[in-house]
Amino acid sequence: MDMDQDGSDDAPARAPDDAPAPVRGGAEGDPRRRSGAAPGRAGAVDRQHGAVIDELGRQIATGRRPADSIMTVAGLEADFGVSRTVVREVVKVLESLGMLRLKRRVGITVQPRSAWHMLDPRVIRWRMSDPRERRAHFLAMNELRRGLEPEAARLAARRGSPSQAARLADLAGRMRSLGGAGRGATREFLQADTDFHELVIAMCGNEIILQLGSLIGSLLVERTHWAMQPDYPDERAMDAHIRMACAIRNHDEEAAWRASSYIVNQADEEIRLGRP
C-alpha cells in the first residue's frame, strides 16, 4: 500500500545490550538507488532505516507490541522521530518477514507469531533479545537442528570432496586450539565454528538442507552474543568435531552422523543446565 514520503530525522540510539550480534549483514535496501540522494544523506537514511527496523522488530518479537495491535504511520513517525519515507520502508521489511500487515482504512497490524518467518536471522535475533524466552527459543531451534545437521553430516561423508574434507579438519583443529586456550567465546572461535558447520551443510549437496542450514550459523552467533558460549568449550564436544571431520574425510556416514548428533545433544544439554 502507498504511504506519502517527506524528510527524515535521526532515530533514537539503542542501548548496548540491543546491539546487533556479530557477523551480520547491513540494513535492507539502498536509498541511493531509489532517490539519487547524495552519499552522506543516503547513508544517514540507511542507518535510520536499519535502526528502526531493529527496534520495531524487537518490540514486536518481545511482545511489547502484541499480535493484533494496530499502529499508524503518524504514530510510528512520532515514536521513532523519523520520516514517513523511513516508516514506509520499515513497514515493507517487517511485512516481508510476516510480522506486520498494512491494510487500507485499518492501519498497520501486528501479525501473530504463526505468520512470522521464524528462520530469518533477524527474527531469530529479535526473539533472542528477550531474556524471558531466550533459553526456550534456543532449545526449540536446537530441536530443528537435531533433525537437520546429523543428516547433513551423513550426506557430507557421501558427497564431500577431499579438499572440503581437508578444510573441515583444519577448522576442527583450530576450534580445538582456540577452545583449549580459553578463547571459546571469542569472535575467532565463533568464525571457525560457524565456518565448520556451514561447510558441512554445503558439502551435503542438498539444496533444501542448504537453505535451512542458515539456522545453524544464526544459533552459533546468538549463543556467543548472549554469553551462552563458554570460554573453555567442553573437550568432548571439541573431540566430536574432530571425529566428525575424520569420518567425513573417510566417507564413514554412520560415524559422521553419530559425531554430529553428539555435538547437537551436548549443546542442548549445556543450555538446559544453564551453562556457562
PDB file of C-alpha atoms in Angstrom:
ATOM      1  CA  MET A   1       0.000   0.000   0.000  1.00  0.00           C
ATOM      2  CA  ASP A   2       1.153   3.630  -0.672  1.00  0.00           C
ATOM      3  CA  MET A   3       2.367   5.972   2.038  1.00  0.00           C
ATOM      4  CA  ASP A   4       3.446   9.574   1.376  1.00  0.00           C
ATOM      5  CA  GLN A   5       7.109  10.499   1.766  1.00  0.00           C
ATOM      6  CA  ASP A   6       8.881  13.538   3.281  1.00  0.00           C
ATOM      7  CA  GLY A   7      12.071  14.400   5.170  1.00  0.00           C
ATOM      8  CA  SER A   8      13.842  12.434   7.903  1.00  0.00           C
ATOM      9  CA  ASP A   9      15.269  12.810  11.424  1.00  0.00           C
ATOM     10  CA  ASP A  10      17.723  10.760  13.440  1.00  0.00           C
ATOM     11  CA  ALA A  11      16.362   7.596  15.101  1.00  0.00           C
ATOM     12  CA  PRO A  12      16.904   7.129  18.860  1.00  0.00           C
ATOM     13  CA  ALA A  13      20.124   5.408  19.897  1.00  0.00           C
ATOM     14  CA  ARG A  14      19.893   1.815  21.150  1.00  0.00           C
ATOM     15  CA  ALA A  15      21.198   0.546  24.475  1.00  0.00           C
ATOM     16  CA  PRO A  16      24.415  -1.510  24.316  1.00  0.00           C
ATOM     17  CA  ASP A  17      22.563  -4.758  25.088  1.00  0.00           C
ATOM     18  CA  ASP A  18      20.446  -4.211  21.978  1.00  0.00           C
ATOM     19  CA  ALA A  19      23.455  -4.043  19.662  1.00  0.00           C
ATOM     20  CA  PRO A  20      23.290  -6.438  16.704  1.00  0.00           C
ATOM     21  CA  ALA A  21      25.084  -9.759  17.101  1.00  0.00           C
ATOM     22  CA  PRO A  22      28.425 -10.269  15.290  1.00  0.00           C
ATOM     23  CA  VAL A  23      28.745 -11.485  11.727  1.00  0.00           C
ATOM     24  CA  ARG A  24      25.684  -9.635  10.460  1.00  0.00           C
ATOM     25  CA  GLY A  25      24.559  -8.076   7.235  1.00  0.00           C
ATOM     26  CA  GLY A  26      23.608  -4.400   6.809  1.00  0.00           C
ATOM     27  CA  ALA A  27      20.289  -2.605   6.608  1.00  0.00           C
ATOM     28  CA  GLU A  28      17.735  -3.524   3.984  1.00  0.00           C
ATOM     29  CA  GLY A  29      17.749  -1.651   0.682  1.00  0.00           C
ATOM     30  CA  ASP A  30      19.759   1.327  -0.576  1.00  0.00           C
ATOM     31  CA  PRO A  31      18.007   4.727  -0.814  1.00  0.00           C
ATOM     32  CA  ARG A  32      20.764   5.981  -3.147  1.00  0.00           C
ATOM     33  CA  ARG A  33      19.469   3.693  -5.889  1.00  0.00           C
ATOM     34  CA  ARG A  34      15.891   4.857  -5.428  1.00  0.00           C
ATOM     35  CA  SER A  35      16.272   8.576  -4.943  1.00  0.00           C
ATOM     36  CA  GLY A  36      19.682   9.581  -6.268  1.00  0.00           C
ATOM     37  CA  ALA A  37      20.416  11.172  -2.894  1.00  0.00           C
ATOM     38  CA  ALA A  38      23.919  12.326  -2.037  1.00  0.00           C
ATOM     39  CA  PRO A  39      26.009   9.596  -0.386  1.00  0.00           C
ATOM     40  CA  GLY A  40      26.093  11.336   3.027  1.00  0.00           C
ATOM     41  CA  ARG A  41      22.338  11.773   3.231  1.00  0.00           C
ATOM     42  CA  ALA A  42      21.714   8.300   1.803  1.00  0.00           C
ATOM     43  CA  GLY A  43      23.977   6.798   4.454  1.00  0.00           C
ATOM     44  CA  ALA A  44      22.072   8.609   7.205  1.00  0.00           C
ATOM     45  CA  VAL A  45      18.742   7.336   5.852  1.00  0.00           C
ATOM     46  CA  ASP A  46      20.192   3.817   5.653  1.00  0.00           C
ATOM     47  CA  ARG A  47      21.300   3.987   9.292  1.00  0.00           C
ATOM     48  CA  GLN A  48      17.903   5.322  10.397  1.00  0.00           C
ATOM     49  CA  HIS A  49      16.172   2.636   8.409  1.00  0.00           C
ATOM     50  CA  GLY A  50      18.240  -0.177   9.923  1.00  0.00           C
ATOM     51  CA  ALA A  51      17.919   1.184  13.466  1.00  0.00           C
ATOM     52  CA  VAL A  52      14.130   1.482  13.281  1.00  0.00           C
ATOM     53  CA  ILE A  53      13.749  -1.976  11.709  1.00  0.00           C
ATOM     54  CA  ASP A  54      15.789  -3.438  14.567  1.00  0.00           C
ATOM     55  CA  GLU A  55      13.924  -1.586  17.307  1.00  0.00           C
ATOM     56  CA  LEU A  56      10.404  -2.131  15.972  1.00  0.00           C
ATOM     57  CA  GLY A  57      11.171  -5.754  15.089  1.00  0.00           C
ATOM     58  CA  ARG A  58      12.481  -6.300  18.614  1.00  0.00           C
ATOM     59  CA  GLN A  59       9.412  -4.660  20.165  1.00  0.00           C
ATOM     60  CA  ILE A  60       7.134  -6.980  18.197  1.00  0.00           C
ATOM     61  CA  ALA A  61       9.225 -10.094  18.835  1.00  0.00           C
ATOM     62  CA  THR A  62       9.358  -9.496  22.592  1.00  0.00           C
ATOM     63  CA  GLY A  63       5.650  -8.752  22.948  1.00  0.00           C
ATOM     64  CA  ARG A  64       5.888  -5.030  23.641  1.00  0.00           C
ATOM     65  CA  ARG A  65       3.663  -4.620  20.577  1.00  0.00           C
ATOM     66  CA  PRO A  66       1.452  -7.716  20.785  1.00  0.00           C
ATOM     67  CA  ALA A  67      -0.387  -9.522  17.999  1.00  0.00           C
ATOM     68  CA  ASP A  68      -3.435  -7.700  16.618  1.00  0.00           C
ATOM     69  CA  SER A  69      -2.308  -4.331  17.959  1.00  0.00           C
ATOM     70  CA  ILE A  70      -2.752  -1.594  15.376  1.00  0.00           C
ATOM     71  CA  MET A  71      -0.275   1.167  14.603  1.00  0.00           C
ATOM     72  CA  THR A  72      -0.471   4.201  12.354  1.00  0.00           C
ATOM     73  CA  VAL A  73       2.138   5.778  10.140  1.00  0.00           C
ATOM     74  CA  ALA A  74       1.862   9.028  12.088  1.00  0.00           C
ATOM     75  CA  GLY A  75       2.241   7.155  15.358  1.00  0.00           C
ATOM     76  CA  LEU A  76       5.412   5.416  14.195  1.00  0.00           C
ATOM     77  CA  GLU A  77       6.806   8.718  12.906  1.00  0.00           C
ATOM     78  CA  ALA A  78       6.307  10.180  16.373  1.00  0.00           C
ATOM     79  CA  ASP A  79       7.557   7.101  18.243  1.00  0.00           C
ATOM     80  CA  PHE A  80      10.846   6.929  16.360  1.00  0.00           C
ATOM     81  CA  GLY A  81      11.322  10.539  15.271  1.00  0.00           C
ATOM     82  CA  VAL A  82      11.689   9.592  11.616  1.00  0.00           C
ATOM     83  CA  SER A  83      10.068  10.490   8.311  1.00  0.00           C
ATOM     84  CA  ARG A  84       7.212   8.792   6.508  1.00  0.00           C
ATOM     85  CA  THR A  85       9.808   7.605   3.988  1.00  0.00           C
ATOM     86  CA  VAL A  86      11.648   5.656   6.682  1.00  0.00           C
ATOM     87  CA  VAL A  87       8.402   4.341   8.195  1.00  0.00           C
ATOM     88  CA  ARG A  88       7.261   3.142   4.774  1.00  0.00           C
ATOM     89  CA  GLU A  89      10.494   1.222   4.183  1.00  0.00           C
ATOM     90  CA  VAL A  90      10.493  -0.264   7.686  1.00  0.00           C
ATOM     91  CA  VAL A  91       6.924  -1.496   7.305  1.00  0.00           C
ATOM     92  CA  LYS A  92       7.798  -3.077   3.945  1.00  0.00           C
ATOM     93  CA  VAL A  93      10.657  -5.043   5.512  1.00  0.00           C
ATOM     94  CA  LEU A  94       8.616  -6.216   8.501  1.00  0.00           C
ATOM     95  CA  GLU A  95       5.728  -7.115   6.188  1.00  0.00           C
ATOM     96  CA  SER A  96       8.152  -9.270   4.188  1.00  0.00           C
ATOM     97  CA  LEU A  97       9.005 -11.084   7.435  1.00  0.00           C
ATOM     98  CA  GLY A  98       5.326 -11.716   8.183  1.00  0.00           C
ATOM     99  CA  MET A  99       5.382  -9.535  11.301  1.00  0.00           C
ATOM    100  CA  LEU A 100       3.191  -6.681  10.072  1.00  0.00           C
ATOM    101  CA  ARG A 101       0.295  -6.247   7.696  1.00  0.00           C
ATOM    102  CA  LEU A 102      -0.667  -2.912   6.172  1.00  0.00           C
ATOM    103  CA  LYS A 103      -4.310  -2.585   5.192  1.00  0.00           C
ATOM    104  CA  ARG A 104      -6.108   0.498   3.904  1.00  0.00           C
ATOM    105  CA  ARG A 105      -8.504   2.089   6.415  1.00  0.00           C
ATOM    106  CA  VAL A 106      -7.318  -0.312   9.113  1.00  0.00           C
ATOM    107  CA  GLY A 107      -3.682   0.584   9.660  1.00  0.00           C
ATOM    108  CA  ILE A 108      -0.566  -1.428  10.367  1.00  0.00           C
ATOM    109  CA  THR A 109      -1.449  -4.589  12.280  1.00  0.00           C
ATOM    110  CA  VAL A 110       0.980  -6.782  14.212  1.00  0.00           C
ATOM    111  CA  GLN A 111       0.646 -10.354  12.973  1.00  0.00           C
ATOM    112  CA  PRO A 112       0.570 -13.489  15.166  1.00  0.00           C
ATOM    113  CA  ARG A 113       3.775 -15.467  15.581  1.00  0.00           C
ATOM    114  CA  SER A 114       2.432 -18.199  13.323  1.00  0.00           C
ATOM    115  CA  ALA A 115       2.829 -15.770  10.398  1.00  0.00           C
ATOM    116  CA  TRP A 116       6.438 -14.795  11.123  1.00  0.00           C
ATOM    117  CA  HIS A 117       9.425 -16.049   9.139  1.00  0.00           C
ATOM    118  CA  MET A 118      10.946 -17.727  12.177  1.00  0.00           C
ATOM    119  CA  LEU A 119      14.117 -18.896  10.413  1.00  0.00           C
ATOM    120  CA  ASP A 120      15.133 -15.437   9.236  1.00  0.00           C
ATOM    121  CA  PRO A 121      18.295 -14.406  11.134  1.00  0.00           C
ATOM    122  CA  ARG A 122      16.723 -11.061  12.068  1.00  0.00           C
ATOM    123  CA  VAL A 123      13.657 -12.670  13.615  1.00  0.00           C
ATOM    124  CA  ILE A 124      15.910 -15.099  15.469  1.00  0.00           C
ATOM    125  CA  ARG A 125      17.997 -12.204  16.786  1.00  0.00           C
ATOM    126  CA  TRP A 126      14.978 -10.206  17.916  1.00  0.00           C
ATOM    127  CA  ARG A 127      13.397 -13.152  19.681  1.00  0.00           C
ATOM    128  CA  MET A 128      16.687 -13.987  21.389  1.00  0.00           C
ATOM    129  CA  SER A 129      16.806 -10.438  22.762  1.00  0.00           C
ATOM    130  CA  ASP A 130      14.013 -11.311  25.219  1.00  0.00           C
ATOM    131  CA  PRO A 131      15.739 -12.781  28.315  1.00  0.00           C
ATOM    132  CA  ARG A 132      12.452 -14.367  29.428  1.00  0.00           C
ATOM    133  CA  GLU A 133      12.297 -16.572  26.334  1.00  0.00           C
ATOM    134  CA  ARG A 134      15.902 -16.795  25.174  1.00  0.00           C
ATOM    135  CA  ARG A 135      16.659 -20.231  26.574  1.00  0.00           C
ATOM    136  CA  ALA A 136      13.347 -21.751  25.462  1.00  0.00           C
ATOM    137  CA  HIS A 137      13.750 -20.282  21.983  1.00  0.00           C
ATOM    138  CA  PHE A 138      17.276 -21.639  21.685  1.00  0.00           C
ATOM    139  CA  LEU A 139      16.097 -25.113  22.718  1.00  0.00           C
ATOM    140  CA  ALA A 140      13.215 -25.021  20.225  1.00  0.00           C
ATOM    141  CA  MET A 141      15.585 -24.113  17.418  1.00  0.00           C
ATOM    142  CA  ASN A 142      18.037 -26.775  18.522  1.00  0.00           C
ATOM    143  CA  GLU A 143      15.271 -29.360  18.078  1.00  0.00           C
ATOM    144  CA  LEU A 144      15.152 -28.409  14.411  1.00  0.00           C
ATOM    145  CA  ARG A 145      18.934 -28.519  14.247  1.00  0.00           C
ATOM    146  CA  ARG A 146      18.869 -32.055  15.684  1.00  0.00           C
ATOM    147  CA  GLY A 147      16.744 -33.223  12.785  1.00  0.00           C
ATOM    148  CA  LEU A 148      18.860 -31.413  10.207  1.00  0.00           C
ATOM    149  CA  GLU A 149      22.580 -31.413  10.907  1.00  0.00           C
ATOM    150  CA  PRO A 150      23.307 -35.108  11.571  1.00  0.00           C
ATOM    151  CA  GLU A 151      21.708 -35.999   8.236  1.00  0.00           C
ATOM    152  CA  ALA A 152      23.747 -33.258   6.562  1.00  0.00           C
ATOM    153  CA  ALA A 153      26.898 -34.785   8.096  1.00  0.00           C
ATOM    154  CA  ARG A 154      25.925 -38.199   6.759  1.00  0.00           C
ATOM    155  CA  LEU A 155      25.445 -36.788   3.257  1.00  0.00           C
ATOM    156  CA  ALA A 156      28.683 -34.790   3.513  1.00  0.00           C
ATOM    157  CA  ALA A 157      30.552 -38.052   4.162  1.00  0.00           C
ATOM    158  CA  ARG A 158      28.998 -39.431   0.992  1.00  0.00           C
ATOM    159  CA  ARG A 159      29.390 -36.420  -1.284  1.00  0.00           C
ATOM    160  CA  GLY A 160      32.114 -34.134   0.048  1.00  0.00           C
ATOM    161  CA  SER A 161      35.340 -33.581  -1.881  1.00  0.00           C
ATOM    162  CA  PRO A 162      38.842 -34.240  -0.491  1.00  0.00           C
ATOM    163  CA  SER A 163      39.626 -30.518  -0.459  1.00  0.00           C
ATOM    164  CA  GLN A 164      36.456 -29.780   1.508  1.00  0.00           C
ATOM    165  CA  ALA A 165      37.258 -32.568   3.964  1.00  0.00           C
ATOM    166  CA  ALA A 166      40.761 -31.159   4.461  1.00  0.00           C
ATOM    167  CA  ARG A 167      39.343 -27.704   5.143  1.00  0.00           C
ATOM    168  CA  LEU A 168      36.886 -29.200   7.628  1.00  0.00           C
ATOM    169  CA  ALA A 169      39.716 -30.911   9.513  1.00  0.00           C
ATOM    170  CA  ASP A 170      41.639 -27.625   9.649  1.00  0.00           C
ATOM    171  CA  LEU A 171      38.631 -25.829  11.121  1.00  0.00           C
ATOM    172  CA  ALA A 172      38.064 -28.546  13.721  1.00  0.00           C
ATOM    173  CA  GLY A 173      41.715 -28.300  14.738  1.00  0.00           C
ATOM    174  CA  ARG A 174      41.504 -24.513  15.004  1.00  0.00           C
ATOM    175  CA  MET A 175      38.417 -24.760  17.209  1.00  0.00           C
ATOM    176  CA  ARG A 176      40.161 -27.223  19.491  1.00  0.00           C
ATOM    177  CA  SER A 177      43.233 -24.985  19.744  1.00  0.00           C
ATOM    178  CA  LEU A 178      41.221 -21.838  20.489  1.00  0.00           C
ATOM    179  CA  GLY A 179      38.951 -23.618  22.952  1.00  0.00           C
ATOM    180  CA  GLY A 180      41.907 -25.115  24.805  1.00  0.00           C
ATOM    181  CA  ALA A 181      43.357 -21.614  25.170  1.00  0.00           C
ATOM    182  CA  GLY A 182      40.175 -20.299  26.809  1.00  0.00           C
ATOM    183  CA  ARG A 183      39.066 -18.418  23.709  1.00  0.00           C
ATOM    184  CA  GLY A 184      35.773 -20.225  23.152  1.00  0.00           C
ATOM    185  CA  ALA A 185      33.710 -17.049  23.499  1.00  0.00           C
ATOM    186  CA  THR A 186      35.784 -15.004  21.048  1.00  0.00           C
ATOM    187  CA  ARG A 187      34.999 -13.866  17.527  1.00  0.00           C
ATOM    188  CA  GLU A 188      37.806 -16.082  16.220  1.00  0.00           C
ATOM    189  CA  PHE A 189      36.275 -19.217  17.725  1.00  0.00           C
ATOM    190  CA  LEU A 190      32.812 -18.223  16.531  1.00  0.00           C
ATOM    191  CA  GLN A 191      34.118 -17.761  12.985  1.00  0.00           C
ATOM    192  CA  ALA A 192      35.819 -21.162  12.956  1.00  0.00           C
ATOM    193  CA  ASP A 193      32.747 -22.839  14.473  1.00  0.00           C
ATOM    194  CA  THR A 194      30.373 -21.174  12.013  1.00  0.00           C
ATOM    195  CA  ASP A 195      32.643 -21.966   9.054  1.00  0.00           C
ATOM    196  CA  PHE A 196      32.844 -25.611  10.162  1.00  0.00           C
ATOM    197  CA  HIS A 197      29.098 -26.162  10.365  1.00  0.00           C
ATOM    198  CA  GLU A 198      28.331 -24.151   7.227  1.00  0.00           C
ATOM    199  CA  LEU A 199      30.885 -26.217   5.323  1.00  0.00           C
ATOM    200  CA  VAL A 200      29.232 -29.453   6.473  1.00  0.00           C
ATOM    201  CA  ILE A 201      25.908 -28.113   5.194  1.00  0.00           C
ATOM    202  CA  ALA A 202      27.486 -27.082   1.879  1.00  0.00           C
ATOM    203  CA  MET A 203      29.148 -30.499   1.472  1.00  0.00           C
ATOM    204  CA  CYS A 204      25.867 -32.383   1.862  1.00  0.00           C
ATOM    205  CA  GLY A 205      24.765 -31.345  -1.627  1.00  0.00           C
ATOM    206  CA  ASN A 206      21.085 -30.983  -0.726  1.00  0.00           C
ATOM    207  CA  GLU A 207      19.665 -27.603  -1.744  1.00  0.00           C
ATOM    208  CA  ILE A 208      16.789 -27.741   0.741  1.00  0.00           C
ATOM    209  CA  ILE A 209      19.106 -28.520   3.654  1.00  0.00           C
ATOM    210  CA  LEU A 210      21.397 -25.758   2.394  1.00  0.00           C
ATOM    211  CA  GLN A 211      18.619 -23.180   2.778  1.00  0.00           C
ATOM    212  CA  LEU A 212      17.619 -24.388   6.228  1.00  0.00           C
ATOM    213  CA  GLY A 213      21.272 -24.611   7.223  1.00  0.00           C
ATOM    214  CA  SER A 214      21.493 -20.856   7.799  1.00  0.00           C
ATOM    215  CA  LEU A 215      19.700 -21.585  11.074  1.00  0.00           C
ATOM    216  CA  ILE A 216      22.842 -23.214  12.485  1.00  0.00           C
ATOM    217  CA  GLY A 217      25.010 -20.174  11.857  1.00  0.00           C
ATOM    218  CA  SER A 218      22.381 -17.938  13.455  1.00  0.00           C
ATOM    219  CA  LEU A 219      22.239 -20.176  16.521  1.00  0.00           C
ATOM    220  CA  LEU A 220      26.009 -20.074  16.967  1.00  0.00           C
ATOM    221  CA  VAL A 221      26.117 -16.301  16.551  1.00  0.00           C
ATOM    222  CA  GLU A 222      23.333 -15.709  19.066  1.00  0.00           C
ATOM    223  CA  ARG A 223      24.791 -18.155  21.557  1.00  0.00           C
ATOM    224  CA  THR A 224      28.060 -16.214  21.605  1.00  0.00           C
ATOM    225  CA  HIS A 225      26.383 -12.796  21.552  1.00  0.00           C
ATOM    226  CA  TRP A 226      24.254 -13.570  24.602  1.00  0.00           C
ATOM    227  CA  ALA A 227      27.168 -15.065  26.584  1.00  0.00           C
ATOM    228  CA  MET A 228      25.858 -18.631  26.332  1.00  0.00           C
ATOM    229  CA  GLN A 229      29.154 -19.918  24.926  1.00  0.00           C
ATOM    230  CA  PRO A 230      31.852 -20.868  27.495  1.00  0.00           C
ATOM    231  CA  ASP A 231      35.433 -19.639  27.343  1.00  0.00           C
ATOM    232  CA  TYR A 232      36.548 -23.267  27.637  1.00  0.00           C
ATOM    233  CA  PRO A 233      34.200 -25.368  25.479  1.00  0.00           C
ATOM    234  CA  ASP A 234      33.588 -28.957  26.537  1.00  0.00           C
ATOM    235  CA  GLU A 235      36.587 -31.016  25.387  1.00  0.00           C
ATOM    236  CA  ARG A 236      34.271 -33.856  24.412  1.00  0.00           C
ATOM    237  CA  ALA A 237      32.443 -31.541  22.028  1.00  0.00           C
ATOM    238  CA  MET A 238      35.746 -30.403  20.525  1.00  0.00           C
ATOM    239  CA  ASP A 239      36.754 -34.051  20.088  1.00  0.00           C
ATOM    240  CA  ALA A 240      33.395 -34.714  18.410  1.00  0.00           C
ATOM    241  CA  HIS A 241      34.174 -32.031  15.819  1.00  0.00           C
ATOM    242  CA  ILE A 242      37.486 -33.771  15.131  1.00  0.00           C
ATOM    243  CA  ARG A 243      35.706 -37.137  14.860  1.00  0.00           C
ATOM    244  CA  MET A 244      33.113 -35.729  12.504  1.00  0.00           C
ATOM    245  CA  ALA A 245      35.775 -34.223  10.238  1.00  0.00           C
ATOM    246  CA  CYS A 246      37.670 -37.535  10.174  1.00  0.00           C
ATOM    247  CA  ALA A 247      34.502 -39.531   9.472  1.00  0.00           C
ATOM    248  CA  ILE A 248      33.561 -37.250   6.592  1.00  0.00           C
ATOM    249  CA  ARG A 249      37.077 -37.492   5.156  1.00  0.00           C
ATOM    250  CA  ASN A 250      36.889 -41.297   5.402  1.00  0.00           C
ATOM    251  CA  HIS A 251      33.359 -41.426   3.913  1.00  0.00           C
ATOM    252  CA  ASP A 252      32.065 -43.067   7.115  1.00  0.00           C
ATOM    253  CA  GLU A 253      28.455 -41.924   7.044  1.00  0.00           C
ATOM    254  CA  GLU A 254      27.351 -43.517  10.315  1.00  0.00           C
ATOM    255  CA  ALA A 255      30.319 -42.172  12.277  1.00  0.00           C
ATOM    256  CA  ALA A 256      29.686 -38.697  10.855  1.00  0.00           C
ATOM    257  CA  TRP A 257      26.019 -38.920  11.887  1.00  0.00           C
ATOM    258  CA  ARG A 258      26.939 -40.032  15.425  1.00  0.00           C
ATOM    259  CA  ALA A 259      29.519 -37.290  15.927  1.00  0.00           C
ATOM    260  CA  SER A 260      27.129 -34.622  14.685  1.00  0.00           C
ATOM    261  CA  SER A 261      24.341 -35.928  16.919  1.00  0.00           C
ATOM    262  CA  TYR A 262      26.666 -35.766  19.909  1.00  0.00           C
ATOM    263  CA  ILE A 263      27.533 -32.119  19.170  1.00  0.00           C
ATOM    264  CA  VAL A 264      23.883 -31.083  18.888  1.00  0.00           C
ATOM    265  CA  ASN A 265      22.826 -33.006  22.002  1.00  0.00           C
ATOM    266  CA  GLN A 266      25.719 -31.622  24.014  1.00  0.00           C
ATOM    267  CA  ALA A 267      24.788 -28.056  23.045  1.00  0.00           C
ATOM    268  CA  ASP A 268      21.219 -28.783  24.089  1.00  0.00           C
ATOM    269  CA  GLU A 269      22.345 -30.128  27.465  1.00  0.00           C
ATOM    270  CA  GLU A 270      24.513 -27.089  28.180  1.00  0.00           C
ATOM    271  CA  ILE A 271      21.626 -24.726  27.530  1.00  0.00           C
ATOM    272  CA  ARG A 272      19.208 -26.788  29.657  1.00  0.00           C
ATOM    273  CA  LEU A 273      21.686 -26.796  32.549  1.00  0.00           C
ATOM    274  CA  GLY A 274      22.308 -23.080  32.226  1.00  0.00           C
ATOM    275  CA  ARG A 275      25.973 -23.300  31.272  1.00  0.00           C
ATOM    276  CA  PRO A 276      28.098 -21.346  31.073  1.00  0.00           C
TER     277      PRO A 276
END
